[in-house]
Coordinates of C-alpha atoms in Angstrom, one line a residue:
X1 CA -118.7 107.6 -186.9
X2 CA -116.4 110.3 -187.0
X3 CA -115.1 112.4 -184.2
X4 CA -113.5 116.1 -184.4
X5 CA -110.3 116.3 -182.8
X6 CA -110.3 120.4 -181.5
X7 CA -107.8 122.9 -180.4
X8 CA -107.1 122.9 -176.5
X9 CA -106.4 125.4 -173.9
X10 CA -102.9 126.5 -174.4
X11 CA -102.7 129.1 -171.4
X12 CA -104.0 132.0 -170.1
X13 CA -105.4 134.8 -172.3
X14 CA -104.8 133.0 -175.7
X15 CA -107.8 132.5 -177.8
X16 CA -106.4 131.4 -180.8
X17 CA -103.2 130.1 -182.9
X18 CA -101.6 129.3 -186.4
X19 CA -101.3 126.4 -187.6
X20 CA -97.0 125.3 -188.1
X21 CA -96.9 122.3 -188.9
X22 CA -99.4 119.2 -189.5
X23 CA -97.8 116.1 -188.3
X24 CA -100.3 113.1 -190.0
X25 CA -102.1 113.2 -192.9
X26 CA -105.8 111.3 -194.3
X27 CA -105.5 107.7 -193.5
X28 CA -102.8 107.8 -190.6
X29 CA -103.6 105.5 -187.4
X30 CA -103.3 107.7 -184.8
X31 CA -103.2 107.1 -180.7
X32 CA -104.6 109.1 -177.8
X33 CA -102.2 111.7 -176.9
X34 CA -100.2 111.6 -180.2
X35 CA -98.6 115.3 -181.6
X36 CA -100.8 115.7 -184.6
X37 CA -100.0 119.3 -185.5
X38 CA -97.9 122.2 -184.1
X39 CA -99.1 126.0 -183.2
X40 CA -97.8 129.2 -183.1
X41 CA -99.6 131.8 -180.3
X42 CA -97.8 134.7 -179.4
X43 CA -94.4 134.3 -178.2
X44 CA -94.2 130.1 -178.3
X45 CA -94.8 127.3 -180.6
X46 CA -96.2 124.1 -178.8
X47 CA -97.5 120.8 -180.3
X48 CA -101.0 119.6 -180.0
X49 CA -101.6 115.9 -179.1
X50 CA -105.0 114.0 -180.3
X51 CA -107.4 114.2 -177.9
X52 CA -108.7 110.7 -179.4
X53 CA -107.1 107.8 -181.7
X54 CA -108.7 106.3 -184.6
X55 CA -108.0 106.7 -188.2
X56 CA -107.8 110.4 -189.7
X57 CA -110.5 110.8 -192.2
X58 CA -110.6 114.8 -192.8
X59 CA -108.2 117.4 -192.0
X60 CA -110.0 120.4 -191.8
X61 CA -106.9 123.1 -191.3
X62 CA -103.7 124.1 -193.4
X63 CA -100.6 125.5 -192.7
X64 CA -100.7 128.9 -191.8
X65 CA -104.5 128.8 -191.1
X66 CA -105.4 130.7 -187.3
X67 CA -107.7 128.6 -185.3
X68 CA -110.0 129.8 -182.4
X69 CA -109.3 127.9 -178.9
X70 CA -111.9 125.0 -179.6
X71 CA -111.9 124.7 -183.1
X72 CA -111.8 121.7 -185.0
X73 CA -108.3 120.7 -186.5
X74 CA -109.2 117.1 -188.3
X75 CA -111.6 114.5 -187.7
X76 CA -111.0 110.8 -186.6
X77 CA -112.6 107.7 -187.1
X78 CA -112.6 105.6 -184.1
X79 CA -111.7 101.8 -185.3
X80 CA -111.8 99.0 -183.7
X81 CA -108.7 96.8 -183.2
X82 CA -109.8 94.1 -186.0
X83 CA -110.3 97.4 -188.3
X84 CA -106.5 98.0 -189.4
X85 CA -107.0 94.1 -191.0
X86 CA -108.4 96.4 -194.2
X87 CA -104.3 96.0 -195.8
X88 CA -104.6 92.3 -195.3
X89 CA -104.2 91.9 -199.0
X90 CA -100.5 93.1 -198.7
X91 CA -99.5 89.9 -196.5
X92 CA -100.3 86.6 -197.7
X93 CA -103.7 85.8 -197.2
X94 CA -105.6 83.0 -195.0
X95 CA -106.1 80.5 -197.2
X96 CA -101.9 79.7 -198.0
X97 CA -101.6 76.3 -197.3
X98 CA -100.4 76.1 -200.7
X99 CA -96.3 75.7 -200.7
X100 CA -96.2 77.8 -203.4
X101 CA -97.9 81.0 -202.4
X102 CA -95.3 82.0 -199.2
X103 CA -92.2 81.8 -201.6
X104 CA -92.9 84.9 -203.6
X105 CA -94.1 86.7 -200.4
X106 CA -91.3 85.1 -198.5
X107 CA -88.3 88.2 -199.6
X108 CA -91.1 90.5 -198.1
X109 CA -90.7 89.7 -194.4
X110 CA -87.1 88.6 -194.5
X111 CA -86.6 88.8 -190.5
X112 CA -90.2 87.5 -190.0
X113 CA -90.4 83.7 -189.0
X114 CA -94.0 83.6 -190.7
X115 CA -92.8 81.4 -194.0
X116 CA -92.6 77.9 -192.0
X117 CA -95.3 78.4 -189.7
X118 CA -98.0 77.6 -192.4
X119 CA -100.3 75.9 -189.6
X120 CA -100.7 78.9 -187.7
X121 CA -102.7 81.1 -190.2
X122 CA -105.5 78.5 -189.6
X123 CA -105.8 79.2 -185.8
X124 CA -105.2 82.5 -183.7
X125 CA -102.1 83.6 -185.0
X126 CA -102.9 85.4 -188.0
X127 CA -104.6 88.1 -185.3
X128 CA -101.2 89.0 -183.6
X129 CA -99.4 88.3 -187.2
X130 CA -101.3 90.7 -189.8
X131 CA -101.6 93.8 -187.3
X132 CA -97.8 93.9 -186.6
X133 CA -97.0 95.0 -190.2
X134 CA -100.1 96.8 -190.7
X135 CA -98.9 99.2 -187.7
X136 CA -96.2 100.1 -189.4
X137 CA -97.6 101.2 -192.2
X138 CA -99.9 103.7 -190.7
X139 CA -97.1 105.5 -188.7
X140 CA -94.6 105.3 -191.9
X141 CA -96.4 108.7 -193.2
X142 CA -95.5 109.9 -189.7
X143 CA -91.7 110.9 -189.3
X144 CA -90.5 110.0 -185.7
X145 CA -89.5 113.5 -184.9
X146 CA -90.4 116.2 -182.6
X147 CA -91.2 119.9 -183.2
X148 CA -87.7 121.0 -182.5
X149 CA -86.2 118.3 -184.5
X150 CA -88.9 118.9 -187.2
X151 CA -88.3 122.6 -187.4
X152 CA -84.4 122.7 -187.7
X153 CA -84.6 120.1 -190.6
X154 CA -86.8 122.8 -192.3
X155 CA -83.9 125.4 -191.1
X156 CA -81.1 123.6 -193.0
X157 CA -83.1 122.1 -195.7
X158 CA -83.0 118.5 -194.8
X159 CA -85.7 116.3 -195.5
X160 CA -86.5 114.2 -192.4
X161 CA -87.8 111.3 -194.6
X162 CA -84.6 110.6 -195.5
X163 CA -83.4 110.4 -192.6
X164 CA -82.3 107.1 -190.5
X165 CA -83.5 107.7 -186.5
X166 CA -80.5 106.5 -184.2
X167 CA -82.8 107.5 -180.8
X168 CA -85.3 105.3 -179.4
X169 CA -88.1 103.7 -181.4
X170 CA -86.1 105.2 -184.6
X171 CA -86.9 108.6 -183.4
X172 CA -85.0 110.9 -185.9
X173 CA -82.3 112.9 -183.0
X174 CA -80.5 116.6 -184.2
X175 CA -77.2 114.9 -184.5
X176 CA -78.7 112.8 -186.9
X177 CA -79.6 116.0 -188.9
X178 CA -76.7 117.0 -188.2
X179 CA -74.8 113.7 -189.5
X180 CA -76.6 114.6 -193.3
X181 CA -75.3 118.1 -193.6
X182 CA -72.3 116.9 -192.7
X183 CA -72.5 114.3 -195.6
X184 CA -74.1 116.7 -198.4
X185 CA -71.2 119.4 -197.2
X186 CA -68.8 116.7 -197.3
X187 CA -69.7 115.8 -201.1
X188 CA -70.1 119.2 -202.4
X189 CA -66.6 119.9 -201.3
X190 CA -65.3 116.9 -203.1
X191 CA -67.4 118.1 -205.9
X192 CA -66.2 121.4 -206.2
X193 CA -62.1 120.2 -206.1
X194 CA -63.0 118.7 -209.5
X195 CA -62.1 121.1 -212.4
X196 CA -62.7 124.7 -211.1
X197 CA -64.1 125.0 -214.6
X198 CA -67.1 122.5 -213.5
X199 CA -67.1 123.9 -210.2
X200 CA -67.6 127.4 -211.4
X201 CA -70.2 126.4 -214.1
X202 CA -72.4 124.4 -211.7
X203 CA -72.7 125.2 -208.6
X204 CA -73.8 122.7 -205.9
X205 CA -77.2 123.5 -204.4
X206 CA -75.7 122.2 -201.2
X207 CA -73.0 124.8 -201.0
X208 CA -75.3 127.8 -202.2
X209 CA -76.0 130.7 -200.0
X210 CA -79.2 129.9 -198.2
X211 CA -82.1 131.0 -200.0
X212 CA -84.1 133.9 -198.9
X213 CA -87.7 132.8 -197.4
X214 CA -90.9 133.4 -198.5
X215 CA -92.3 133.0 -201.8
X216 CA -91.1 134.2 -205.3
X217 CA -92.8 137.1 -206.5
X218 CA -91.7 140.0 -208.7
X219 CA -92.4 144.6 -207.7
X220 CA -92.4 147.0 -210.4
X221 CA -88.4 147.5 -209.8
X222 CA -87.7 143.6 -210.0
X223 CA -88.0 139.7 -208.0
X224 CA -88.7 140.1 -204.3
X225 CA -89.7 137.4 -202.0
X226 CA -93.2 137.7 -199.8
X227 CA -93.4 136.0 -196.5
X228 CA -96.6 136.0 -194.1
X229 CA -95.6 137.6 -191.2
X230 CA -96.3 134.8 -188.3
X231 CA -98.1 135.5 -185.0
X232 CA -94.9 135.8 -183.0
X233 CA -93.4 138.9 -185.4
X234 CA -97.1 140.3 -185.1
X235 CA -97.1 139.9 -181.1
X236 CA -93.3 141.4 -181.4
X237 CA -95.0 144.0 -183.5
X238 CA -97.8 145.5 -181.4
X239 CA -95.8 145.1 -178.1
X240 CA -93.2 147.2 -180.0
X241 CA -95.6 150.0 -181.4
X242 CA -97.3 150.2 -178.2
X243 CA -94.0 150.1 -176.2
X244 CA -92.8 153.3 -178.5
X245 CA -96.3 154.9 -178.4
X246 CA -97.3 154.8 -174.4
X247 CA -93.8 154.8 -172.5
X248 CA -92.1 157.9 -172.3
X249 CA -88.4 156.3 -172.7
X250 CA -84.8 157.6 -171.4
X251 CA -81.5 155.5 -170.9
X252 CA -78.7 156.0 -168.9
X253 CA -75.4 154.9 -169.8
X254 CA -72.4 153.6 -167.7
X255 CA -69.5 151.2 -167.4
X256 CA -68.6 148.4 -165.1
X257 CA -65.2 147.8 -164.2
X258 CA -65.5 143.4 -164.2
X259 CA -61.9 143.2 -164.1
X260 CA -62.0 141.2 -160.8
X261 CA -65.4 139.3 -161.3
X262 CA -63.6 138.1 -164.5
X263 CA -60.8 136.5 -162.3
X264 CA -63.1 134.9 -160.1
X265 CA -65.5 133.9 -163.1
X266 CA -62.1 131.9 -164.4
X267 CA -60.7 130.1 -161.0
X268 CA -64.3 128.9 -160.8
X269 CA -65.3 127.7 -164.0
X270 CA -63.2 124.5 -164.0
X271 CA -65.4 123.5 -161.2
X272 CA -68.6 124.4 -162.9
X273 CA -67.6 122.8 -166.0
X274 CA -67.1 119.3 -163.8
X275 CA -70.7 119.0 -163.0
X276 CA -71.4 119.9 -167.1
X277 CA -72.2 123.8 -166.7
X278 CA -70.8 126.6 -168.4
X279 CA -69.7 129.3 -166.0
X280 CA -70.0 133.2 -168.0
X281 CA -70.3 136.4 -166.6
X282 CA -74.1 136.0 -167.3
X283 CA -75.3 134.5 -163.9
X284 CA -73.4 137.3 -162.1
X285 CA -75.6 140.0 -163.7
X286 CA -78.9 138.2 -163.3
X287 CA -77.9 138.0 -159.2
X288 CA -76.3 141.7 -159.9
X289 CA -79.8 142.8 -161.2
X290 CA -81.8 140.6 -159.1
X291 CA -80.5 141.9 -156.1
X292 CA -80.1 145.8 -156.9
X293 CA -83.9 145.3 -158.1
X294 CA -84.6 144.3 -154.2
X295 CA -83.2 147.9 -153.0
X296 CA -84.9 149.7 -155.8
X297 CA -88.3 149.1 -156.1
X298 CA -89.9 152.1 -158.4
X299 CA -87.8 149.7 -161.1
X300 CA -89.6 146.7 -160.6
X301 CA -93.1 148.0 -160.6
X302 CA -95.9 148.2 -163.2
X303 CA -98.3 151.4 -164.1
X304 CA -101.9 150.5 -163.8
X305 CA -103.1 153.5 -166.2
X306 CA -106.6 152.4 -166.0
X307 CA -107.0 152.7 -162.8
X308 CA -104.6 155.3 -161.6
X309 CA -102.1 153.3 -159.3
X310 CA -98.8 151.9 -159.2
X311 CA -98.2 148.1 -158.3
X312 CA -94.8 147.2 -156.4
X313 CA -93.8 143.6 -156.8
X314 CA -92.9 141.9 -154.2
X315 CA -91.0 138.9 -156.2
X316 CA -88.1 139.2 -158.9
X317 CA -88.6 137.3 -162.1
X318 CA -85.5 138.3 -164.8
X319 CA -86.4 137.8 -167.9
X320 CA -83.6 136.9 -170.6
X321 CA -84.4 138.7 -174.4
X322 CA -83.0 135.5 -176.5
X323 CA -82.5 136.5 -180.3
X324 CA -84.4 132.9 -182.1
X325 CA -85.0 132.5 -185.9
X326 CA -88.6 133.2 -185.2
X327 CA -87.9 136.2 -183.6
X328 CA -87.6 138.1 -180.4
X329 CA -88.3 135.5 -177.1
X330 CA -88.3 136.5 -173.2
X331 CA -88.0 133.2 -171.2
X332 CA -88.3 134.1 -167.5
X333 CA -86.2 133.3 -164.3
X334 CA -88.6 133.2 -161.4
X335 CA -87.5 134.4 -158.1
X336 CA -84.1 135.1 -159.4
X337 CA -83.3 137.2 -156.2
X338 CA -83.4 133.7 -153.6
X339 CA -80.9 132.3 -156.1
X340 CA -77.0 132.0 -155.8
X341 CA -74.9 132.1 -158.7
X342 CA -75.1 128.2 -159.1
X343 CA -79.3 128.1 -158.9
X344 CA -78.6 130.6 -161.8
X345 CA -76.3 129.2 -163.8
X346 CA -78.3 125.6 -163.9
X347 CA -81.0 127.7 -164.4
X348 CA -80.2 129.6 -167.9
X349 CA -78.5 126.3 -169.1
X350 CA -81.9 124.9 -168.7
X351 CA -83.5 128.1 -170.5
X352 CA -81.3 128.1 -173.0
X353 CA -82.1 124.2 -173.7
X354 CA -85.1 125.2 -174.1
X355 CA -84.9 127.9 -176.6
X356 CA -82.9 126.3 -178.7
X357 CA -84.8 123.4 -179.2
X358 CA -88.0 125.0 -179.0
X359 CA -89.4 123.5 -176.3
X360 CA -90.3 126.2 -173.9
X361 CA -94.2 127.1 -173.3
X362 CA -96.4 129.7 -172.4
X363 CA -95.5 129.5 -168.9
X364 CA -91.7 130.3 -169.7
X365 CA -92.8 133.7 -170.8
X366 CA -95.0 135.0 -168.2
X367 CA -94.6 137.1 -164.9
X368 CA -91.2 139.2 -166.0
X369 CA -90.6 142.2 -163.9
X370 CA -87.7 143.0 -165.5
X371 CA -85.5 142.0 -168.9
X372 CA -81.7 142.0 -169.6
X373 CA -81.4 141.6 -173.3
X374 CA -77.2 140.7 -173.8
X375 CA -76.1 142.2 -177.1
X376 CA -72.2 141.3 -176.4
X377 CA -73.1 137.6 -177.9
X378 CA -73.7 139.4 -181.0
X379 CA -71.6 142.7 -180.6
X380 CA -72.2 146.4 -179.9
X381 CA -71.5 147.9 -177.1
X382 CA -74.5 150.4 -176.0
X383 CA -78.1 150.9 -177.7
X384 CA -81.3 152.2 -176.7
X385 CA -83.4 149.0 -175.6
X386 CA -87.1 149.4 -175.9
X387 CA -88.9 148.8 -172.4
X388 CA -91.0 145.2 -172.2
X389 CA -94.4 146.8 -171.5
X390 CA -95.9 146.4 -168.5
X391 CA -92.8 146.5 -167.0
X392 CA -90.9 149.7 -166.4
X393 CA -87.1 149.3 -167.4
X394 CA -84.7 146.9 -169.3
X395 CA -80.9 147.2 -169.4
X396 CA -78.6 145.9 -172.1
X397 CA -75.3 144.2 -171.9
X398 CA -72.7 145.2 -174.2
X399 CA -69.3 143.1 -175.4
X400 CA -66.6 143.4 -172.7
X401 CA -63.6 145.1 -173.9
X402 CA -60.4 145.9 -172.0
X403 CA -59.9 150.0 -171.5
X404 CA -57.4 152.3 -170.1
X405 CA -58.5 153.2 -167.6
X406 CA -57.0 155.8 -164.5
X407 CA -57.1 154.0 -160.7
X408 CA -57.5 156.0 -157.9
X409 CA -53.6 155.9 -157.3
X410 CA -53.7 157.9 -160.7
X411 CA -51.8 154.4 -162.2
X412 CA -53.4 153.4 -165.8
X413 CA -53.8 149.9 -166.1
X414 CA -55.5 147.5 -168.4
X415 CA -59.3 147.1 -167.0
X416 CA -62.0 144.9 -168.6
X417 CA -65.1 147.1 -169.0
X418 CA -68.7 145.9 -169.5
X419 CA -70.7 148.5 -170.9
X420 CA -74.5 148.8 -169.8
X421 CA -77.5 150.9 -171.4
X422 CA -80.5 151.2 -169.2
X423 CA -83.8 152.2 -170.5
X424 CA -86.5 153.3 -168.0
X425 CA -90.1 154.5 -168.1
X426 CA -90.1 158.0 -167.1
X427 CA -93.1 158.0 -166.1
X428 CA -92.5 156.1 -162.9
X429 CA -88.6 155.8 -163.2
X430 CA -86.7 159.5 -162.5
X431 CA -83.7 159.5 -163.7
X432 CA -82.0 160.0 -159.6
X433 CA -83.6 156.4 -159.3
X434 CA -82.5 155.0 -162.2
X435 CA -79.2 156.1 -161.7
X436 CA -78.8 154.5 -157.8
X437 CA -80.3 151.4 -159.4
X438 CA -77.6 151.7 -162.3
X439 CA -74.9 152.4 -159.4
X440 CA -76.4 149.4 -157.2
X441 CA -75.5 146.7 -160.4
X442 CA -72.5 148.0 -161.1
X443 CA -71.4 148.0 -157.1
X444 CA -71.7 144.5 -157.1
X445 CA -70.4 143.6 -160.3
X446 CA -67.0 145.5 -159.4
X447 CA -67.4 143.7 -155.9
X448 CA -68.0 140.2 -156.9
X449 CA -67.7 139.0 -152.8
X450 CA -70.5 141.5 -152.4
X451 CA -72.2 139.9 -154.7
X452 CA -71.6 136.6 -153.1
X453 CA -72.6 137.4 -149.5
X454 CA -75.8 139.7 -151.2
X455 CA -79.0 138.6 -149.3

């Protein structure tokens, strides 16, 4: 008797989700709690583990398809544990006592000491025997690899079946992904030092520019390429459009003189980098923010339109804007104003785990007050960020640069200068508040020990 395997609960307020990835496929043996297929819903991809095991009959979903919180993904055949003896055919069978019958089955289970142990067949052992090899080959059509793993093989075209696992159980780990780039980038260039001629007549798939996604397709000018747009670039999409439609933007522009917080940044990182963390100017901001925030409180508030009232918060969650290849993604730093600069710092290295491997959940995303997006990873110095509805302001980082710039003893010196852009809702946010909240951030960042000593 079959049993449907349905789509859980995967947080509050999302009644559905598109389907990423399917992990198993018609015939797989699959166990209680195994990933089976992964979802997109909003702003985070997370897999989804069998709510039963059995043997997959039907899979009633394909990539790309949206399913409804509770609707059926595949259906499962619970089997009993003498069911998987179906393959038996495949090992030598029962009645062997013949000396020649293990001999040509005998290359097949090379490290298996089943050849001279023809008397156990004909009591208990061929129970334990037969279902050892039959495991395996259920779980062969499933690659040992996570969702992360999976979806930066897709990124750099590798395909995980051919790939040997070096992690636990065989599990396939990103440096060995890694390892097979390496090794197709490796023979292309020893490829293309042949003849230029050959070179220039062929060229190696490996080392061609990556090919643009979506699906070939041709316009009335010429070849395009169509891509459905996925539910986190539709999420990004309305939050933008109503972001631009209901707030009422303005940003304020200003310089921070992080001359000094740079010197302190470097006679500290050695230490930092000793218990494995990466000290950058980063942490000081959040705390920077975090703690202006504290003193300003019109900026980390929310407009209840509906009902005509303003709601204060009395906790600051930061949330960090991280540019992924799936788009726009706010992990958040709850109570980021109790922290000190080391909290932070472990912190956004564990965020930034996370994000890159695609692990983070619903959870990470929720209960932002405010957002720093940092464009000086990338470049550019000011912009005009777009306020993270509900909340009421977002400033953006620019690349440090060194200025001239004039001291108070009218001396010019060298100065490094980190540019800030800070967009507010004007209808809460004047722009006398925004610009004490403004001058609050940058106080501290040109005062580190402030900083420091900030409660």
């Amino acid at each position: 008797m079959s049993t449907e395997v349905k789509l859980p609960e995967l947080g509050d307020g999302i009644e559905a989700g598109d389907v990423l990835e399917i992990f198993v496929a018609v015939g797989d043996v699959i166990s209680e709690g195994q990933d089976i297929v992964e979802m997109e819903t909003d702003k985070a991809t997370v897999p989804v583990p069998a709510s039963v095991g059995g043997k997959v009959t039907k899979i009633l979903v394909s990539e790309g398809d949206t399913v409804a919180i509770g609707g059926a993904l595949l259906e499962v055949e619970a089997t009993a544990v003498s069911a998987p003896v179906a393959p038996k055919p495949d090992a030598p069978k029962p009645d062997a006592p013949k000396p020649d019958a293990p001999k040509p089955d005998a290359p097949k289970p090379d490290t298996q000491p089943a050849p001279p142990a023809t008397p156990e067949p004909v009591a208990t052992t061929p129970a334990p025997v037969d279902p050892a090899p039959v495991e395996v080959q259920p779980t062969a059509s499933v690659i040992p690899a996570g969702p992360a793993i999976r979806r930066f093989a897709r990124e750099v075209g590798v395909d995980l079946s051919q790939v040997p696992g070096s992690g636990d159980d065989g599990r396939i780990t990103r440096e060995d992904v890694l390892s097979v780039v390496r090794s197709a980038s490796q023979t292309a260039r020893a490829t293309t030092t042949v003849p230029a001629s050959t070179a220039t007549a062929a060229p190696n798939p490996t080392t061609a520019a990556k090919p643009l996604p979506g699906t070939a397709d041709v316009d009335n000018f010429g070849p395009i390429r169509v891509e459905r747009m996925s539910k986190i670039r539709k999420t990004i999409s309305r939050q933008m459009h109503a972001s631009w439609s209901t707030v009422p933007r303005v940003t304020n522009f200003d310089d921070a003189d992080i001359t000094d917080l740079e010197h302190l940044r470097q006679c500290s990182k050695e230490d930092y980098a000793a218990q494995g963390l990466k000290l950058t100017t980063m942490p000081f901001l959040i705390k920077a923010v975090a703690t202006a925030l504290r003193h300003n409180p019109a900026i980390n508030a929310v407009i209840d339109q509906e009902n005509e009232q303003l709601i204060y918060k009395d906790y600051v969650n930061i949330g960090i804007a991280v540019d992924t290849d799936r788009g726009l993604v706010v992990p958040v730093m709850n109570k980021a104003d109790t922290m000190g600069i080391p909290e932070v710092t472990r912190g956004l290295a564990e965020m930034a785990g996370k994000v890159r491997g695609g692990n983070f959940g619903i959870n990470d995303l929720k209960g932002g007050t405010f957002t720093i997006s940092n464009l000086g990873t990338i470049g550019g110095q000011y912009s005009t960020p777009i306020v993270n509805i509900p909340e009421v302001a977002i400033l953006l980082v620019g690349r440090s640069r060194k200025l001239p710039v004039v001291m108070p003893d009218d001396s010019i010196q060298p100065r490094l200068v980190m540019p800030l852009s800070l967009s507010y809702d004007h209808r809460l946010v004047d722009g006398a508040t925004a610009a004490r909240f403004l001058n609050d951030v940058i106080g501290y960042l040109e005062a580190p020990s402030r900083l420091l000593l900030a409660l």
